[in-house]
Amino acid sequence: MKTRMLNKRIRLASLALVSSAGLAAGGMVQAQDKGTVNLAYVEWASEVASTNVVRAVLEQAGYEVDMTSLSAAAMFQALSTGDADAIVAAWLPSTHENYMERVGDNVEDLGPNLDGTKLGLVVPEYTDVDSIAELNDNADAFDGEIIGIDPGAGLMSLTEEVVDTYDLDLQLRSGSGATMTAALSSAISNEEDVVVTGWTPHWMFARFDVKYLEDPENVYGGAEQIHTVVRNGLEDDMPEAYAILDAFEWTPEQMGEVMLMNQEDDSDPYENAKQWVEDNQDVVEEWLES
C-alpha cells in the first residue's frame, strides 16, 4: 500500500513539474515571439554607442534585434523601403536634411533622442590657428589636406561647402571615423598639426586636448539634435518597440560614457552597451515604462 501511494505521489509530482515547465517554456516563447527589430546605423562612434544601447534595451523587452552598418545614404534608403525598422542616428536639421527630404513621406520622425550636438573642423589645442578663415595661410602645416570620414556622411557634404565657401586650398580626404581619429591621434602623439572633420558628442574630446575652429560664415550651422526615425507602419506592427524607441532619450554625458568604454582595447560595443544598460536600469526603466 505504501509503495502504491508513493508511486502515485511521484506521478503527481512529475505531472506538476511538467506542467510548470510547460508554462515557463510558454512564457519564454511568448517573450521571444515579439518579433525582430532591424536597426540601421552609420559607423560613427556616437551611433555605434547609441544603436547598441537601444539594441540591449529592446532585447531586455523581449525582442530579437538585428543591426546593420550602412553608409548614411543607404541607411535612410533602407528605412524608407522597410528593410530597416528604425534608426537613432539622424542628425537634424542640417547634417541629414537632404536624406530626410528624399524619404520624408516613407518615414516617421519621432523627435530628438539627444540634444547638444555640434559639427565643425577640429584641430589640436596647441595649433596656432583658431578659424577656418586662417587655414589657407597655414595650409603647409596641415599638408594641404583635411582628414574626413566616410564620403556619404552629411558632415562631408557640409565640409565640401566649407571648402567652397572659404575657397580653401586644402583637399578634403575621405576615409572613415576610425581613420580620422587615428590620424588625429598620430598627429598629437608627434605634436604635429592636423585638421579633421569633427562632431560632438565624440570621445575625442575626452581623450585629446582639441578645439573647434571658428566658422565665421556659419556653414556648419548651430547646434543640432540626433533624432530617432522609424519606418511607416512600425507603430501598428510593433507598438511596444515603437513606444520604447519613442521614449529613448539620453544626454551627451551618458553617451560619452559608452563611447569611452568602446575605446578600451579589445572592447565589444555590444557587451559594453549591455553593461551600461545593466548599470543604469533607473534610466532604462523610464524608456521601458512607455
Short mmCIF file of C-alpha atoms in Angstrom, two decimals:
data_model
loop_
_atom_site.label_atom_id
_atom_site.label_comp_id
_atom_site.label_asym_id
_atom_site.label_seq_id
_atom_site.Cartn_x
_atom_site.Cartn_y
_atom_site.Cartn_z
CA MET A 1 0.00 0.00 0.00
CA LYS A 2 2.77 2.42 0.96
CA THR A 3 4.59 1.64 -2.28
CA ARG A 4 1.45 2.33 -4.39
CA MET A 5 0.84 5.63 -2.54
CA LEU A 6 4.49 6.65 -3.03
CA ASN A 7 4.33 5.87 -6.75
CA LYS A 8 1.12 7.90 -7.06
CA ARG A 9 2.75 10.88 -5.36
CA ILE A 10 5.75 10.62 -7.65
CA ARG A 11 3.48 10.57 -10.72
CA LEU A 12 1.54 13.60 -9.46
CA ALA A 13 4.73 15.48 -8.69
CA SER A 14 6.07 14.67 -12.13
CA LEU A 15 2.87 15.92 -13.78
CA ALA A 16 3.07 19.15 -11.78
CA LEU A 17 6.72 19.61 -12.77
CA VAL A 18 5.94 19.02 -16.45
CA SER A 19 3.01 21.47 -16.29
CA SER A 20 5.08 24.20 -14.64
CA ALA A 21 7.90 23.63 -17.12
CA GLY A 22 5.41 23.91 -19.96
CA LEU A 23 4.09 27.20 -18.56
CA ALA A 24 7.63 28.52 -18.19
CA ALA A 25 8.50 27.47 -21.73
CA GLY A 26 5.32 29.07 -22.97
CA GLY A 27 6.30 32.29 -21.25
CA MET A 28 9.73 32.20 -22.91
CA VAL A 29 8.18 31.56 -26.31
CA GLN A 30 5.83 34.46 -25.80
CA ALA A 31 8.73 36.76 -24.86
CA GLN A 32 10.69 35.68 -27.93
CA ASP A 33 7.65 35.87 -30.20
CA LYS A 34 7.57 39.67 -30.24
CA GLY A 35 9.49 39.67 -33.49
CA THR A 36 12.73 41.10 -34.78
CA VAL A 37 13.57 44.80 -34.88
CA ASN A 38 16.03 45.79 -37.60
CA LEU A 39 18.22 48.74 -36.66
CA ALA A 40 20.43 50.52 -39.19
CA TYR A 41 23.27 52.86 -38.25
CA VAL A 42 26.38 54.60 -39.51
CA GLU A 43 29.84 53.74 -38.21
CA TRP A 44 30.24 56.89 -36.15
CA ALA A 45 31.39 56.42 -32.56
CA SER A 46 28.23 58.12 -31.31
CA GLU A 47 25.89 55.98 -33.39
CA VAL A 48 27.69 52.74 -32.58
CA ALA A 49 27.15 53.59 -28.91
CA SER A 50 23.50 54.62 -29.17
CA THR A 51 22.40 51.83 -31.51
CA ASN A 52 23.94 49.13 -29.35
CA VAL A 53 22.30 50.57 -26.24
CA VAL A 54 18.90 50.58 -27.96
CA ARG A 55 19.53 47.01 -29.07
CA ALA A 56 20.23 45.94 -25.49
CA VAL A 57 17.08 47.70 -24.22
CA LEU A 58 14.85 46.15 -26.89
CA GLU A 59 16.31 42.74 -26.11
CA GLN A 60 15.55 43.30 -22.43
CA ALA A 61 11.95 43.92 -23.51
CA GLY A 62 11.89 40.57 -25.30
CA TYR A 63 12.68 41.46 -28.92
CA GLU A 64 15.23 39.97 -31.24
CA VAL A 65 17.37 42.73 -32.74
CA ASP A 66 19.45 42.84 -35.92
CA MET A 67 21.91 45.67 -36.53
CA THR A 68 23.21 46.70 -39.95
CA SER A 69 26.06 49.16 -40.53
CA LEU A 70 25.49 51.26 -43.66
CA SER A 71 26.53 54.49 -45.28
CA ALA A 72 24.29 57.43 -44.43
CA ALA A 73 22.57 57.32 -47.82
CA ALA A 74 21.97 53.57 -47.63
CA MET A 75 20.75 53.86 -44.04
CA PHE A 76 17.96 56.25 -44.98
CA GLN A 77 17.16 54.27 -48.10
CA ALA A 78 16.79 51.05 -46.07
CA LEU A 79 14.47 52.85 -43.67
CA SER A 80 12.29 54.20 -46.47
CA THR A 81 11.91 50.78 -48.12
CA GLY A 82 11.18 48.98 -44.86
CA ASP A 83 14.43 46.97 -44.92
CA ALA A 84 15.24 48.73 -41.65
CA ASP A 85 12.69 49.41 -38.92
CA ALA A 86 14.41 52.29 -37.16
CA ILE A 87 17.49 54.44 -36.76
CA VAL A 88 18.59 56.50 -33.78
CA ALA A 89 21.21 58.27 -35.89
CA ALA A 90 19.52 61.11 -37.80
CA TRP A 91 21.41 64.37 -37.31
CA LEU A 92 18.96 67.22 -37.87
CA PRO A 93 18.15 69.79 -39.03
CA SER A 94 21.29 70.19 -41.18
CA THR A 95 23.55 67.15 -41.49
CA HIS A 96 20.98 64.66 -42.77
CA GLU A 97 18.50 67.22 -44.11
CA ASN A 98 18.84 66.11 -47.74
CA TYR A 99 18.29 62.46 -46.89
CA MET A 100 15.20 63.24 -44.85
CA GLU A 101 13.78 65.27 -47.72
CA ARG A 102 14.18 62.30 -50.06
CA VAL A 103 12.50 59.75 -47.78
CA GLY A 104 10.23 62.01 -45.76
CA ASP A 105 6.89 60.51 -46.87
CA ASN A 106 8.02 56.97 -46.06
CA VAL A 107 9.34 57.50 -42.55
CA GLU A 108 8.25 58.97 -39.23
CA ASP A 109 10.46 61.31 -37.22
CA LEU A 110 9.98 60.57 -33.51
CA GLY A 111 11.98 63.61 -32.48
CA PRO A 112 15.34 64.07 -30.75
CA ASN A 113 16.96 61.41 -28.60
CA LEU A 114 19.94 63.66 -27.81
CA ASP A 115 20.44 67.43 -27.60
CA GLY A 116 23.67 69.40 -27.76
CA THR A 117 25.44 68.26 -30.90
CA LYS A 118 27.91 70.27 -32.94
CA LEU A 119 29.76 69.90 -36.25
CA GLY A 120 32.94 71.53 -37.48
CA LEU A 121 36.64 71.34 -38.18
CA VAL A 122 38.79 70.26 -35.26
CA VAL A 123 42.49 70.83 -34.55
CA PRO A 124 44.77 70.15 -31.58
CA GLU A 125 44.60 72.85 -28.90
CA TYR A 126 48.28 73.73 -29.46
CA THR A 127 47.67 74.53 -33.15
CA ASP A 128 48.17 78.24 -33.80
CA VAL A 129 45.01 78.53 -35.90
CA ASP A 130 41.61 79.47 -34.47
CA SER A 131 39.39 80.00 -37.51
CA ILE A 132 38.60 78.22 -40.77
CA ALA A 133 39.39 81.53 -42.47
CA GLU A 134 43.04 81.15 -41.36
CA LEU A 135 43.57 77.73 -42.91
CA ASN A 136 44.85 78.89 -46.29
CA ASP A 137 47.66 80.89 -44.68
CA ASN A 138 48.72 77.74 -42.84
CA ALA A 139 47.95 75.07 -45.46
CA ASP A 140 51.51 73.69 -45.44
CA ALA A 141 51.28 72.96 -41.71
CA PHE A 142 48.37 70.63 -42.47
CA ASP A 143 49.99 69.01 -45.52
CA GLY A 144 47.32 70.68 -47.64
CA GLU A 145 44.52 68.38 -46.52
CA ILE A 146 41.54 67.99 -44.23
CA ILE A 147 41.08 64.48 -42.86
CA GLY A 148 37.44 63.47 -43.26
CA ILE A 149 35.22 60.45 -42.68
CA ASP A 150 33.07 58.27 -44.97
CA PRO A 151 32.19 60.06 -48.21
CA GLY A 152 28.43 59.56 -47.82
CA ALA A 153 28.21 61.36 -44.49
CA GLY A 154 26.31 64.62 -44.26
CA LEU A 155 29.29 66.09 -42.41
CA MET A 156 31.38 65.54 -45.53
CA SER A 157 28.85 67.34 -47.72
CA LEU A 158 28.88 70.30 -45.35
CA THR A 159 32.68 70.28 -45.31
CA GLU A 160 32.71 70.39 -49.12
CA GLU A 161 30.57 73.53 -48.80
CA VAL A 162 33.10 74.88 -46.30
CA VAL A 163 35.94 74.29 -48.79
CA ASP A 164 34.00 76.17 -51.48
CA THR A 165 32.74 78.98 -49.24
CA TYR A 166 36.18 79.75 -47.81
CA ASP A 167 37.94 78.94 -51.12
CA LEU A 168 40.28 76.65 -49.23
CA ASP A 169 43.48 75.36 -50.79
CA LEU A 170 43.22 72.21 -48.68
CA GLN A 171 41.90 68.96 -50.14
CA LEU A 172 39.16 67.10 -48.26
CA ARG A 173 40.27 63.48 -47.89
CA SER A 174 37.58 60.87 -47.24
CA GLY A 175 38.02 57.77 -45.10
CA SER A 176 36.14 56.64 -42.01
CA GLY A 177 35.61 57.67 -38.42
CA ALA A 178 38.37 55.28 -37.41
CA THR A 179 40.92 56.58 -39.91
CA MET A 180 40.09 60.16 -38.95
CA THR A 181 40.70 59.57 -35.22
CA ALA A 182 43.82 57.53 -35.99
CA ALA A 183 45.25 60.48 -37.95
CA LEU A 184 44.35 62.84 -35.10
CA SER A 185 45.93 60.57 -32.50
CA SER A 186 49.11 60.14 -34.54
CA ALA A 187 49.50 63.87 -35.09
CA ILE A 188 49.01 64.70 -31.42
CA SER A 189 51.48 61.99 -30.37
CA ASN A 190 54.06 63.66 -32.61
CA GLU A 191 52.95 67.21 -31.71
CA GLU A 192 52.10 67.89 -35.34
CA ASP A 193 49.30 69.99 -36.81
CA VAL A 194 46.27 68.29 -38.30
CA VAL A 195 42.73 69.36 -39.17
CA VAL A 196 39.90 66.82 -39.12
CA THR A 197 36.14 66.78 -39.51
CA GLY A 198 34.64 66.50 -36.04
CA TRP A 199 31.39 66.35 -34.17
CA THR A 200 30.04 66.41 -30.64
CA PRO A 201 29.38 64.11 -28.91
CA HIS A 202 32.58 62.21 -29.66
CA TRP A 203 35.11 60.52 -27.40
CA MET A 204 37.96 62.51 -28.97
CA PHE A 205 37.05 65.50 -26.80
CA ALA A 206 37.52 63.41 -23.65
CA ARG A 207 40.69 61.72 -24.88
CA PHE A 208 42.53 64.63 -26.55
CA ASP A 209 43.02 68.35 -25.94
CA VAL A 210 41.37 69.65 -29.12
CA LYS A 211 39.28 72.60 -30.24
CA TYR A 212 36.79 73.56 -32.95
CA LEU A 213 37.86 76.15 -35.49
CA GLU A 214 35.59 79.18 -35.63
CA ASP A 215 33.21 79.23 -38.58
CA PRO A 216 32.51 82.93 -39.25
CA GLU A 217 30.40 82.10 -42.34
CA ASN A 218 28.32 79.69 -40.22
CA VAL A 219 28.38 76.98 -42.89
CA TYR A 220 28.16 74.22 -40.31
CA GLY A 221 25.24 75.95 -38.61
CA GLY A 222 24.41 75.89 -34.94
CA ALA A 223 23.78 73.05 -32.54
CA GLU A 224 21.89 70.07 -33.89
CA GLN A 225 19.97 67.17 -32.41
CA ILE A 226 20.14 63.44 -33.04
CA HIS A 227 16.69 62.09 -33.92
CA THR A 228 15.03 58.70 -33.85
CA VAL A 229 13.34 57.91 -37.17
CA VAL A 230 11.25 54.82 -37.92
CA ARG A 231 9.64 53.31 -40.99
CA ASN A 232 5.97 53.92 -41.65
CA GLY A 233 3.80 51.22 -40.10
CA LEU A 234 6.12 50.28 -37.23
CA GLU A 235 3.63 51.56 -34.65
CA ASP A 236 0.97 49.19 -35.98
CA ASP A 237 3.33 46.23 -36.40
CA MET A 238 5.28 46.53 -33.14
CA PRO A 239 3.58 49.05 -30.83
CA GLU A 240 5.74 48.23 -27.82
CA ALA A 241 9.01 48.54 -29.73
CA TYR A 242 7.72 51.76 -31.26
CA ALA A 243 6.94 53.13 -27.79
CA ILE A 244 10.40 52.26 -26.48
CA LEU A 245 12.06 53.91 -29.46
CA ASP A 246 9.84 56.95 -29.00
CA ALA A 247 10.81 57.19 -25.31
CA PHE A 248 14.55 56.70 -25.87
CA GLU A 249 16.38 59.88 -24.88
CA TRP A 250 19.70 60.42 -23.15
CA THR A 251 22.42 63.03 -22.59
CA PRO A 252 25.80 63.65 -24.25
CA GLU A 253 27.41 62.70 -20.93
CA GLN A 254 25.64 59.33 -20.87
CA MET A 255 26.56 58.67 -24.49
CA GLY A 256 30.13 59.70 -23.69
CA GLU A 257 30.35 57.01 -21.00
CA VAL A 258 29.56 54.32 -23.56
CA MET A 259 31.85 55.79 -26.23
CA LEU A 260 34.79 55.80 -23.82
CA MET A 261 34.07 52.18 -22.87
CA ASN A 262 34.20 51.35 -26.58
CA GLN A 263 37.70 52.80 -26.90
CA GLU A 264 39.21 50.32 -24.48
CA ASP A 265 41.47 47.69 -26.05
CA ASP A 266 39.59 44.62 -27.30
CA SER A 267 36.27 46.03 -26.10
CA ASP A 268 32.97 44.91 -27.63
CA PRO A 269 30.45 47.74 -28.20
CA TYR A 270 27.53 45.33 -27.75
CA GLU A 271 28.87 43.95 -24.46
CA ASN A 272 29.64 47.49 -23.30
CA ALA A 273 26.09 48.57 -24.14
CA LYS A 274 24.64 45.65 -22.17
CA GLN A 275 26.85 46.58 -19.22
CA TRP A 276 25.75 50.21 -19.39
CA VAL A 277 22.09 49.17 -19.56
CA GLU A 278 22.57 46.89 -16.56
CA ASP A 279 24.28 49.68 -14.58
CA ASN A 280 21.66 52.30 -15.50
CA GLN A 281 18.38 50.47 -15.02
CA ASP A 282 16.78 53.58 -13.49
CA VAL A 283 17.23 55.36 -16.85
CA VAL A 284 16.28 52.29 -18.89
CA GLU A 285 13.08 51.71 -16.90
CA GLU A 286 11.86 55.16 -17.91
CA TRP A 287 12.13 54.08 -21.55
CA LEU A 288 10.51 50.72 -20.90
CA GLU A 289 7.62 52.11 -18.88
CA SER A 290 6.30 53.74 -22.03
#
